[in-house]
mmCIF file of C-alpha atoms in Angstrom:
data_model
loop_
_atom_site.group_PDB
_atom_site.id
_atom_site.type_symbol
_atom_site.label_atom_id
_atom_site.label_comp_id
_atom_site.label_asym_id
_atom_site.label_seq_id
_atom_site.Cartn_x
_atom_site.Cartn_y
_atom_site.Cartn_z
ATOM 1 C CA MET A 240 -57.082 42.542 -25.835
ATOM 2 C CA ILE A 241 -55.722 39.010 -26.501
ATOM 3 C CA ARG A 242 -57.802 37.764 -23.504
ATOM 4 C CA ARG A 243 -60.710 38.838 -24.665
ATOM 5 C CA ARG A 244 -60.737 37.869 -27.293
ATOM 6 C CA ASN A 245 -59.663 35.027 -26.017
ATOM 7 C CA GLY A 246 -63.038 34.557 -23.749
ATOM 8 C CA LEU A 247 -65.097 35.466 -26.067
ATOM 9 C CA LEU A 248 -63.986 32.534 -27.877
ATOM 10 C CA ALA A 249 -64.344 29.976 -25.580
ATOM 11 C CA ALA A 250 -67.866 31.539 -24.440
ATOM 12 C CA PHE A 251 -69.124 31.530 -28.528
ATOM 13 C CA CYS A 252 -66.722 27.596 -27.630
ATOM 14 C CA ALA A 253 -69.521 26.705 -24.807
ATOM 15 C CA VAL A 254 -73.293 27.886 -26.339
ATOM 16 C CA LEU A 255 -71.806 25.760 -30.082
ATOM 17 C CA LEU A 256 -71.736 22.951 -27.456
ATOM 18 C CA ALA A 257 -74.844 23.229 -26.054
ATOM 19 C CA LEU A 258 -76.742 24.218 -28.929
ATOM 20 C CA ALA A 259 -75.165 21.125 -30.905
ATOM 21 C CA GLY A 260 -74.864 18.402 -28.285
ATOM 22 C CA CYS A 261 -71.913 17.631 -28.561
ATOM 23 C CA GLY A 262 -71.903 16.135 -31.986
ATOM 24 C CA GLY A 263 -74.876 18.220 -33.449
ATOM 25 C CA SER A 264 -78.793 17.796 -33.002
ATOM 26 C CA LYS A 265 -78.454 16.839 -36.661
ATOM 27 C CA ASP A 266 -76.234 13.631 -35.327
ATOM 28 C CA TYR A 267 -78.191 13.438 -31.697
ATOM 29 C CA PRO A 268 -78.493 11.236 -29.807
ATOM 30 C CA SER A 269 -75.087 10.349 -31.049
ATOM 31 C CA ARG A 270 -73.897 9.274 -27.666
ATOM 32 C CA PRO A 271 -75.933 6.966 -24.722
ATOM 33 C CA ILE A 272 -78.736 9.185 -22.743
ATOM 34 C CA THR A 273 -79.310 9.098 -18.448
ATOM 35 C CA ILE A 274 -82.575 9.305 -17.644
ATOM 36 C CA VAL A 275 -82.534 10.196 -13.798
ATOM 37 C CA VAL A 276 -85.864 9.324 -11.682
ATOM 38 C CA PRO A 277 -86.090 11.113 -8.288
ATOM 39 C CA TRP A 278 -87.746 7.866 -6.456
ATOM 40 C CA GLY A 279 -86.721 4.659 -5.413
ATOM 41 C CA ALA A 280 -86.091 1.052 -7.610
ATOM 42 C CA GLY A 281 -89.820 -0.670 -7.418
ATOM 43 C CA GLY A 282 -92.228 2.410 -7.196
ATOM 44 C CA GLY A 283 -95.136 3.509 -9.982
ATOM 45 C CA THR A 284 -92.101 6.129 -10.947
ATOM 46 C CA ASP A 285 -89.363 3.555 -11.704
ATOM 47 C CA ALA A 286 -90.991 1.892 -13.321
ATOM 48 C CA ILE A 287 -92.749 4.049 -15.828
ATOM 49 C CA ALA A 288 -89.575 5.057 -16.463
ATOM 50 C CA ARG A 289 -87.739 2.818 -16.857
ATOM 51 C CA MET A 290 -90.901 1.161 -19.590
ATOM 52 C CA ILE A 291 -89.935 4.660 -21.288
ATOM 53 C CA ALA A 292 -86.719 4.346 -22.177
ATOM 54 C CA SER A 293 -87.278 0.646 -23.027
ATOM 55 C CA LEU A 294 -89.464 1.806 -26.107
ATOM 56 C CA MET A 295 -87.141 5.330 -26.126
ATOM 57 C CA GLU A 296 -84.199 2.852 -27.162
ATOM 58 C CA ARG A 297 -85.392 1.543 -30.394
ATOM 59 C CA ASP A 298 -86.927 5.083 -31.957
ATOM 60 C CA LEU A 299 -83.567 6.959 -30.664
ATOM 61 C CA GLY A 300 -80.716 3.621 -31.621
ATOM 62 C CA GLN A 301 -79.103 4.922 -28.216
ATOM 63 C CA PRO A 302 -79.194 2.938 -25.042
ATOM 64 C CA ILE A 303 -80.998 5.532 -22.699
ATOM 65 C CA ASN A 304 -80.061 4.337 -19.156
ATOM 66 C CA VAL A 305 -82.244 5.059 -15.687
ATOM 67 C CA VAL A 306 -80.281 5.936 -12.831
ATOM 68 C CA ASN A 307 -82.908 6.454 -9.130
ATOM 69 C CA ARG A 308 -81.150 9.610 -7.404
ATOM 70 C CA THR A 309 -83.372 9.581 -4.941
ATOM 71 C CA GLY A 310 -83.122 12.025 -0.673
ATOM 72 C CA GLY A 311 -83.940 14.945 0.031
ATOM 73 C CA ASN A 312 -87.656 13.825 -0.759
ATOM 74 C CA GLY A 313 -87.301 14.090 -4.076
ATOM 75 C CA VAL A 314 -84.763 17.946 -3.891
ATOM 76 C CA ILE A 315 -81.921 15.463 -5.301
ATOM 77 C CA GLY A 316 -82.881 14.096 -8.361
ATOM 78 C CA HIS A 317 -84.511 17.308 -9.226
ATOM 79 C CA GLN A 318 -81.926 18.588 -8.360
ATOM 80 C CA ALA A 319 -79.515 16.398 -10.766
ATOM 81 C CA VAL A 320 -82.075 16.852 -13.788
ATOM 82 C CA ALA A 321 -81.846 20.878 -13.299
ATOM 83 C CA SER A 322 -77.720 21.357 -13.312
ATOM 84 C CA ALA A 323 -77.079 18.796 -15.760
ATOM 85 C CA PRO A 324 -75.579 20.426 -19.694
ATOM 86 C CA PRO A 325 -78.559 21.521 -21.706
ATOM 87 C CA ASP A 326 -77.616 18.419 -24.050
ATOM 88 C CA GLY A 327 -80.156 16.315 -24.526
ATOM 89 C CA TYR A 328 -78.185 13.893 -22.912
ATOM 90 C CA THR A 329 -79.174 14.147 -19.933
ATOM 91 C CA LEU A 330 -83.395 13.865 -18.501
ATOM 92 C CA GLY A 331 -85.338 13.591 -15.199
ATOM 93 C CA PHE A 332 -88.569 11.277 -15.375
ATOM 94 C CA ILE A 333 -89.648 14.461 -13.240
ATOM 95 C CA THR A 334 -93.131 14.596 -10.399
ATOM 96 C CA THR A 335 -95.321 16.300 -9.458
ATOM 97 C CA GLU A 336 -93.487 17.363 -6.533
ATOM 98 C CA ILE A 337 -91.539 19.814 -8.791
ATOM 99 C CA ALA A 338 -94.707 21.849 -8.071
ATOM 100 C CA MET A 339 -94.404 20.961 -4.098
ATOM 101 C CA LEU A 340 -90.528 21.816 -2.860
ATOM 102 C CA HIS A 341 -90.220 25.126 -3.447
ATOM 103 C CA TRP A 342 -93.473 26.020 -1.581
ATOM 104 C CA GLN A 343 -91.827 24.047 1.753
ATOM 105 C CA GLY A 344 -88.313 26.387 1.874
ATOM 106 C CA LEU A 345 -86.396 22.642 0.763
ATOM 107 C CA THR A 346 -85.253 24.412 -2.586
ATOM 108 C CA PRO A 347 -85.734 27.428 -5.214
ATOM 109 C CA LEU A 348 -86.532 24.693 -8.354
ATOM 110 C CA THR A 349 -89.887 24.826 -9.600
ATOM 111 C CA PRO A 350 -91.950 23.419 -13.204
ATOM 112 C CA ASP A 351 -89.773 27.563 -14.782
ATOM 113 C CA ASP A 352 -86.433 25.151 -14.083
ATOM 114 C CA PHE A 353 -86.686 23.002 -16.702
ATOM 115 C CA THR A 354 -87.402 22.751 -20.305
ATOM 116 C CA PRO A 355 -90.890 20.255 -20.279
ATOM 117 C CA ILE A 356 -91.114 17.412 -23.217
ATOM 118 C CA ALA A 357 -93.959 15.292 -22.915
ATOM 119 C CA LEU A 358 -96.332 14.981 -20.302
ATOM 120 C CA MET A 359 -96.782 11.307 -19.605
ATOM 121 C CA ASN A 360 -98.951 9.557 -17.227
ATOM 122 C CA PHE A 361 -101.245 10.425 -13.970
ATOM 123 C CA ASP A 362 -102.898 8.453 -10.916
ATOM 124 C CA PRO A 363 -105.221 9.459 -8.122
ATOM 125 C CA ALA A 364 -104.277 8.434 -5.116
ATOM 126 C CA GLY A 365 -105.428 5.643 -3.163
ATOM 127 C CA VAL A 366 -105.834 4.814 1.058
ATOM 128 C CA GLN A 367 -104.107 2.073 1.916
ATOM 129 C CA VAL A 368 -103.764 -0.235 4.557
ATOM 130 C CA ARG A 369 -102.877 -3.832 6.105
ATOM 131 C CA ALA A 370 -104.969 -6.566 4.635
ATOM 132 C CA ASP A 371 -105.900 -7.319 8.114
ATOM 133 C CA SER A 372 -106.058 -3.750 9.074
ATOM 134 C CA LYS A 373 -109.389 -2.805 11.485
ATOM 135 C CA TYR A 374 -110.735 -0.514 9.746
ATOM 136 C CA ALA A 375 -113.588 -2.140 7.042
ATOM 137 C CA THR A 376 -114.049 1.506 5.410
ATOM 138 C CA LEU A 377 -111.958 4.553 5.160
ATOM 139 C CA GLN A 378 -115.153 5.798 7.611
ATOM 140 C CA ASP A 379 -113.398 4.008 10.268
ATOM 141 C CA LEU A 380 -110.627 4.960 9.801
ATOM 142 C CA LEU A 381 -111.324 8.913 9.762
ATOM 143 C CA ASP A 382 -113.879 7.639 13.241
ATOM 144 C CA ASP A 383 -110.371 7.036 15.148
ATOM 145 C CA ILE A 384 -108.249 9.559 14.023
ATOM 146 C CA ARG A 385 -110.926 11.635 15.574
ATOM 147 C CA LYS A 386 -110.997 9.536 18.360
ATOM 148 C CA ARG A 387 -106.765 9.051 19.111
ATOM 149 C CA PRO A 388 -105.533 11.800 17.702
ATOM 150 C CA GLY A 389 -101.957 11.154 17.160
ATOM 151 C CA ARG A 390 -101.990 8.089 17.487
ATOM 152 C CA ILE A 391 -102.167 6.837 13.898
ATOM 153 C CA LYS A 392 -98.852 6.179 11.971
ATOM 154 C CA ALA A 393 -98.569 7.404 7.985
ATOM 155 C CA THR A 394 -96.032 7.116 4.875
ATOM 156 C CA GLY A 395 -95.831 6.385 1.460
ATOM 157 C CA CYS A 396 -92.579 9.588 0.725
ATOM 158 C CA GLY A 397 -91.307 11.915 2.253
ATOM 159 C CA GLN A 398 -92.520 15.263 4.282
ATOM 160 C CA GLY A 399 -94.639 17.722 1.696
ATOM 161 C CA CYS A 400 -94.773 15.188 -1.240
ATOM 162 C CA ILE A 401 -98.121 14.589 -2.826
ATOM 163 C CA TRP A 402 -99.061 11.250 -0.695
ATOM 164 C CA HIS A 403 -98.892 13.538 2.569
ATOM 165 C CA VAL A 404 -100.175 16.315 0.875
ATOM 166 C CA SER A 405 -103.860 13.710 -0.609
ATOM 167 C CA PHE A 406 -103.876 12.585 2.761
ATOM 168 C CA PHE A 407 -103.214 16.020 4.697
ATOM 169 C CA GLY A 408 -105.797 17.017 2.551
ATOM 170 C CA LEU A 409 -108.550 14.505 2.686
ATOM 171 C CA LEU A 410 -108.283 15.512 6.051
ATOM 172 C CA ALA A 411 -108.611 18.512 5.868
ATOM 173 C CA ASP A 412 -112.126 18.028 4.146
ATOM 174 C CA LYS A 413 -113.287 15.936 6.110
ATOM 175 C CA LYS A 414 -112.163 19.132 9.289
ATOM 176 C CA ILE A 415 -110.184 17.111 10.741
ATOM 177 C CA ASP A 416 -106.628 18.498 12.306
ATOM 178 C CA PRO A 417 -103.951 17.193 9.762
ATOM 179 C CA GLY A 418 -102.060 17.003 12.972
ATOM 180 C CA SER A 419 -103.599 14.124 14.318
ATOM 181 C CA VAL A 420 -101.872 11.744 12.028
ATOM 182 C CA ALA A 421 -97.833 11.430 12.274
ATOM 183 C CA TRP A 422 -96.154 11.629 8.820
ATOM 184 C CA VAL A 423 -93.177 9.634 8.813
ATOM 185 C CA PRO A 424 -90.826 10.182 5.469
ATOM 186 C CA SER A 425 -90.153 7.591 3.682
ATOM 187 C CA ASN A 426 -87.922 7.353 0.182
ATOM 188 C CA GLY A 427 -91.515 6.383 -2.003
ATOM 189 C CA ALA A 428 -94.089 3.903 -2.310
ATOM 190 C CA ALA A 429 -92.036 0.832 -2.375
ATOM 191 C CA PRO A 430 -90.194 1.847 0.668
ATOM 192 C CA GLY A 431 -93.533 2.700 3.016
ATOM 193 C CA LEU A 432 -95.881 0.259 1.999
ATOM 194 C CA LEU A 433 -93.439 -2.017 3.084
ATOM 195 C CA ASP A 434 -93.320 -0.420 5.705
ATOM 196 C CA LEU A 435 -96.959 -1.268 6.317
ATOM 197 C CA VAL A 436 -97.122 -4.427 5.744
ATOM 198 C CA ALA A 437 -94.186 -4.678 8.379
ATOM 199 C CA GLY A 438 -96.385 -3.590 10.900
ATOM 200 C CA GLY A 439 -94.731 0.089 11.488
ATOM 201 C CA VAL A 440 -97.424 2.072 10.150
ATOM 202 C CA GLU A 441 -101.477 2.067 10.058
ATOM 203 C CA VAL A 442 -101.798 4.400 6.179
ATOM 204 C CA VAL A 443 -100.038 4.320 3.072
ATOM 205 C CA PRO A 444 -101.781 6.751 0.346
ATOM 206 C CA CYS A 445 -100.392 6.196 -2.999
ATOM 207 C CA SER A 446 -101.338 5.396 -6.182
ATOM 208 C CA LEU A 447 -103.215 2.030 -5.803
ATOM 209 C CA PRO A 448 -100.858 0.112 -9.145
ATOM 210 C CA GLU A 449 -98.641 0.720 -6.770
ATOM 211 C CA ALA A 450 -99.950 -1.087 -3.789
ATOM 212 C CA ARG A 451 -101.513 -3.668 -6.304
ATOM 213 C CA SER A 452 -98.539 -6.432 -6.382
ATOM 214 C CA LEU A 453 -98.714 -6.767 -2.494
ATOM 215 C CA ILE A 454 -102.916 -5.607 -3.051
ATOM 216 C CA GLU A 455 -103.340 -9.463 -4.563
ATOM 217 C CA ALA A 456 -100.685 -10.646 -2.654
ATOM 218 C CA GLY A 457 -103.662 -10.714 0.328
ATOM 219 C CA LYS A 458 -100.921 -7.926 2.038
ATOM 220 C CA VAL A 459 -102.473 -4.319 1.959
ATOM 221 C CA ARG A 460 -106.198 -2.984 0.643
ATOM 222 C CA SER A 461 -107.065 -0.181 -0.111
ATOM 223 C CA LEU A 462 -110.013 1.857 1.144
ATOM 224 C CA ALA A 463 -110.617 4.526 -0.838
ATOM 225 C CA ILE A 464 -109.711 6.206 -4.314
ATOM 226 C CA MET A 465 -109.166 10.247 -4.152
ATOM 227 C CA ASP A 466 -111.331 10.505 -8.447
ATOM 228 C CA ALA A 467 -114.233 10.995 -9.857
ATOM 229 C CA LYS A 468 -114.664 7.129 -10.550
ATOM 230 C CA ARG A 469 -113.172 4.733 -9.969
ATOM 231 C CA ALA A 470 -109.844 3.139 -11.887
ATOM 232 C CA PRO A 471 -111.489 0.579 -14.208
ATOM 233 C CA LEU A 472 -108.423 -2.534 -12.798
ATOM 234 C CA PHE A 473 -109.518 -2.140 -9.393
ATOM 235 C CA PRO A 474 -113.347 -1.727 -9.539
ATOM 236 C CA ASP A 475 -113.651 -2.412 -6.233
ATOM 237 C CA VAL A 476 -112.073 0.216 -4.306
ATOM 238 C CA PRO A 477 -114.841 3.142 -3.313
ATOM 239 C CA THR A 478 -114.091 7.001 -4.349
ATOM 240 C CA LEU A 479 -114.291 8.720 -1.953
ATOM 241 C CA GLN A 480 -117.871 10.753 -1.920
ATOM 242 C CA GLU A 481 -118.754 6.614 -2.282
ATOM 243 C CA ALA A 482 -116.775 6.464 1.136
ATOM 244 C CA VAL A 483 -117.008 9.118 2.686
ATOM 245 C CA ALA A 484 -119.089 11.958 0.706
ATOM 246 C CA SER A 485 -116.249 13.970 0.277
ATOM 247 C CA GLY A 486 -115.259 16.111 -2.883
ATOM 248 C CA TRP A 487 -111.524 15.578 -2.860
ATOM 249 C CA THR A 488 -109.615 14.202 -5.456
ATOM 250 C CA LEU A 489 -106.110 14.592 -6.157
ATOM 251 C CA GLY A 490 -102.680 12.524 -7.549
ATOM 252 C CA ALA A 491 -99.571 12.280 -8.861
ATOM 253 C CA TRP A 492 -98.329 13.201 -12.350
ATOM 254 C CA ARG A 493 -94.925 12.301 -14.171
ATOM 255 C CA GLY A 494 -93.540 13.597 -17.493
ATOM 256 C CA VAL A 495 -90.219 13.573 -19.354
ATOM 257 C CA ALA A 496 -88.559 17.733 -19.086
ATOM 258 C CA GLY A 497 -84.734 18.153 -19.214
ATOM 259 C CA PRO A 498 -82.598 21.370 -18.326
ATOM 260 C CA LYS A 499 -83.362 24.688 -18.862
ATOM 261 C CA GLY A 500 -82.747 26.044 -22.188
ATOM 262 C CA MET A 501 -82.059 22.644 -24.608
ATOM 263 C CA PRO A 502 -81.858 23.131 -27.959
ATOM 264 C CA GLN A 503 -85.340 23.114 -29.387
ATOM 265 C CA PRO A 504 -84.219 20.714 -32.511
ATOM 266 C CA ILE A 505 -83.460 17.635 -29.528
ATOM 267 C CA VAL A 506 -86.464 18.707 -27.472
ATOM 268 C CA ASP A 507 -88.729 17.983 -30.551
ATOM 269 C CA ARG A 508 -86.277 15.315 -31.434
ATOM 270 C CA LEU A 509 -87.431 13.846 -27.725
ATOM 271 C CA ALA A 510 -90.679 15.193 -28.086
ATOM 272 C CA ALA A 511 -90.985 12.610 -30.949
ATOM 273 C CA SER A 512 -90.279 9.849 -29.421
ATOM 274 C CA LEU A 513 -92.018 9.839 -26.676
ATOM 275 C CA LYS A 514 -94.842 10.274 -29.095
ATOM 276 C CA LYS A 515 -94.618 7.146 -31.286
ATOM 277 C CA VAL A 516 -94.173 5.831 -26.912
ATOM 278 C CA TYR A 517 -97.268 6.864 -25.841
ATOM 279 C CA GLU A 518 -98.763 5.429 -28.884
ATOM 280 C CA ALA A 519 -97.551 1.903 -28.413
ATOM 281 C CA ARG A 520 -99.814 -0.488 -27.660
ATOM 282 C CA GLU A 521 -96.492 -2.423 -25.481
ATOM 283 C CA TYR A 522 -96.757 0.896 -22.947
ATOM 284 C CA ARG A 523 -100.621 1.440 -23.365
ATOM 285 C CA ASP A 524 -100.900 -2.284 -22.042
ATOM 286 C CA PHE A 525 -97.820 -2.231 -19.691
ATOM 287 C CA MET A 526 -100.184 1.174 -18.386
ATOM 288 C CA ALA A 527 -103.099 -0.951 -18.260
ATOM 289 C CA SER A 528 -101.908 -3.800 -16.931
ATOM 290 C CA ARG A 529 -99.824 -1.587 -13.428
ATOM 291 C CA GLY A 530 -103.154 0.198 -13.454
ATOM 292 C CA PHE A 531 -101.355 2.748 -14.014
ATOM 293 C CA GLY A 532 -103.000 6.043 -16.356
ATOM 294 C CA LEU A 533 -102.588 7.650 -19.492
ATOM 295 C CA LEU A 534 -101.918 12.077 -19.863
ATOM 296 C CA TRP A 535 -100.179 12.758 -23.695
ATOM 297 C CA GLY A 536 -99.597 16.518 -23.324
ATOM 298 C CA ASP A 537 -96.515 17.900 -25.415
ATOM 299 C CA ALA A 538 -93.618 19.750 -24.716
ATOM 300 C CA ARG A 539 -96.531 23.252 -24.826
ATOM 301 C CA GLN A 540 -99.196 21.099 -23.073
ATOM 302 C CA PHE A 541 -96.631 19.776 -20.501
ATOM 303 C CA ALA A 542 -95.465 23.535 -19.182
ATOM 304 C CA GLU A 543 -99.173 25.043 -18.727
ATOM 305 C CA HIS A 544 -99.972 21.513 -17.231
ATOM 306 C CA MET A 545 -96.890 21.865 -14.406
ATOM 307 C CA LYS A 546 -97.775 25.764 -14.247
ATOM 308 C CA GLN A 547 -101.485 25.406 -12.725
ATOM 309 C CA SER A 548 -99.982 22.042 -10.277
ATOM 310 C CA ASN A 549 -97.066 24.491 -9.585
ATOM 311 C CA ALA A 550 -100.331 27.247 -8.291
ATOM 312 C CA ALA A 551 -102.956 24.751 -7.343
ATOM 313 C CA MET A 552 -100.339 22.885 -5.020
ATOM 314 C CA GLY A 553 -99.925 26.212 -3.318
ATOM 315 C CA ARG A 554 -103.347 26.729 -2.644
ATOM 316 C CA THR A 555 -103.614 22.773 -1.358
ATOM 317 C CA MET A 556 -100.399 23.163 0.548
ATOM 318 C CA THR A 557 -101.093 26.703 2.573
ATOM 319 C CA VAL A 558 -104.387 24.803 3.979
ATOM 320 C CA VAL A 559 -103.376 21.892 5.701
ATOM 321 C CA GLY A 560 -100.148 23.737 6.828
ATOM 322 C CA ILE A 561 -97.091 22.562 4.921
ATOM 323 C CA ILE A 562 -96.021 26.019 3.496
ATOM 324 C CA ASN A 563 -92.762 27.463 3.974
ATOM 325 C CA ARG A 564 -91.357 30.039 2.130
#
């Protein structure tokens, strides 16, 4: 009887700790917060997460540390968030890949394993080559892929991530066998672009903001953007419709989430802080100056966005041929 009572007391205390956030929801946050980024330093996800963290610190009054947990095509970082205590002190800047990884059998994690807090960004994919590449247009590249299947290499993220699927989806849309291009996995767009400049690969499909510094340095050239309209910061880059008569569009979303089961008062406090960040002039100026897209969604809208993304990715990855379940 005593043992059972002690067990119930321990369980009750554990619930209280989770609900209280180690100090009580009213006092939240009472210590530093960690935001886990599933991708490498220097990439678009990392850059946006660090800007968000710096602005949230002012509102929440606690240090917010951004930690890069790379590996496993994004599995390592997303798992670190999902496995953390749901007390609001470990959050994640989760990405499109959480709606993709489980389709490949890489992890059982799905969007349902997180507490959505706020959607902050969306960026369409682009197609980048070296500035001295023989491919003057996207049509030149696609024609060469048809002529030399298996000879051209591309990178920009891990196997089956958003940039991989976006480019292979384009190939499928243009009736080109996606297997005609060799995909070289990397820990994100930043190392992928460096590999491109070094001559290790011929193509990097990633967002234009991630390639911006190398584009402006004259080392990388963008052939097209996978969106219905041209990007304001890159008005000379054609859309796929303009470049190769393709209506294919795809891109990456990013948002802040926590482990499943976070107390609602803490979610509400974080969501209010993130709304202030999203509306702040500093955030908007930063995003505009880097060419990052703005897309807001509250917790409910973010949950619905992830649900729709998950279904769409399942369909697209089936067409591309990288489903493994």
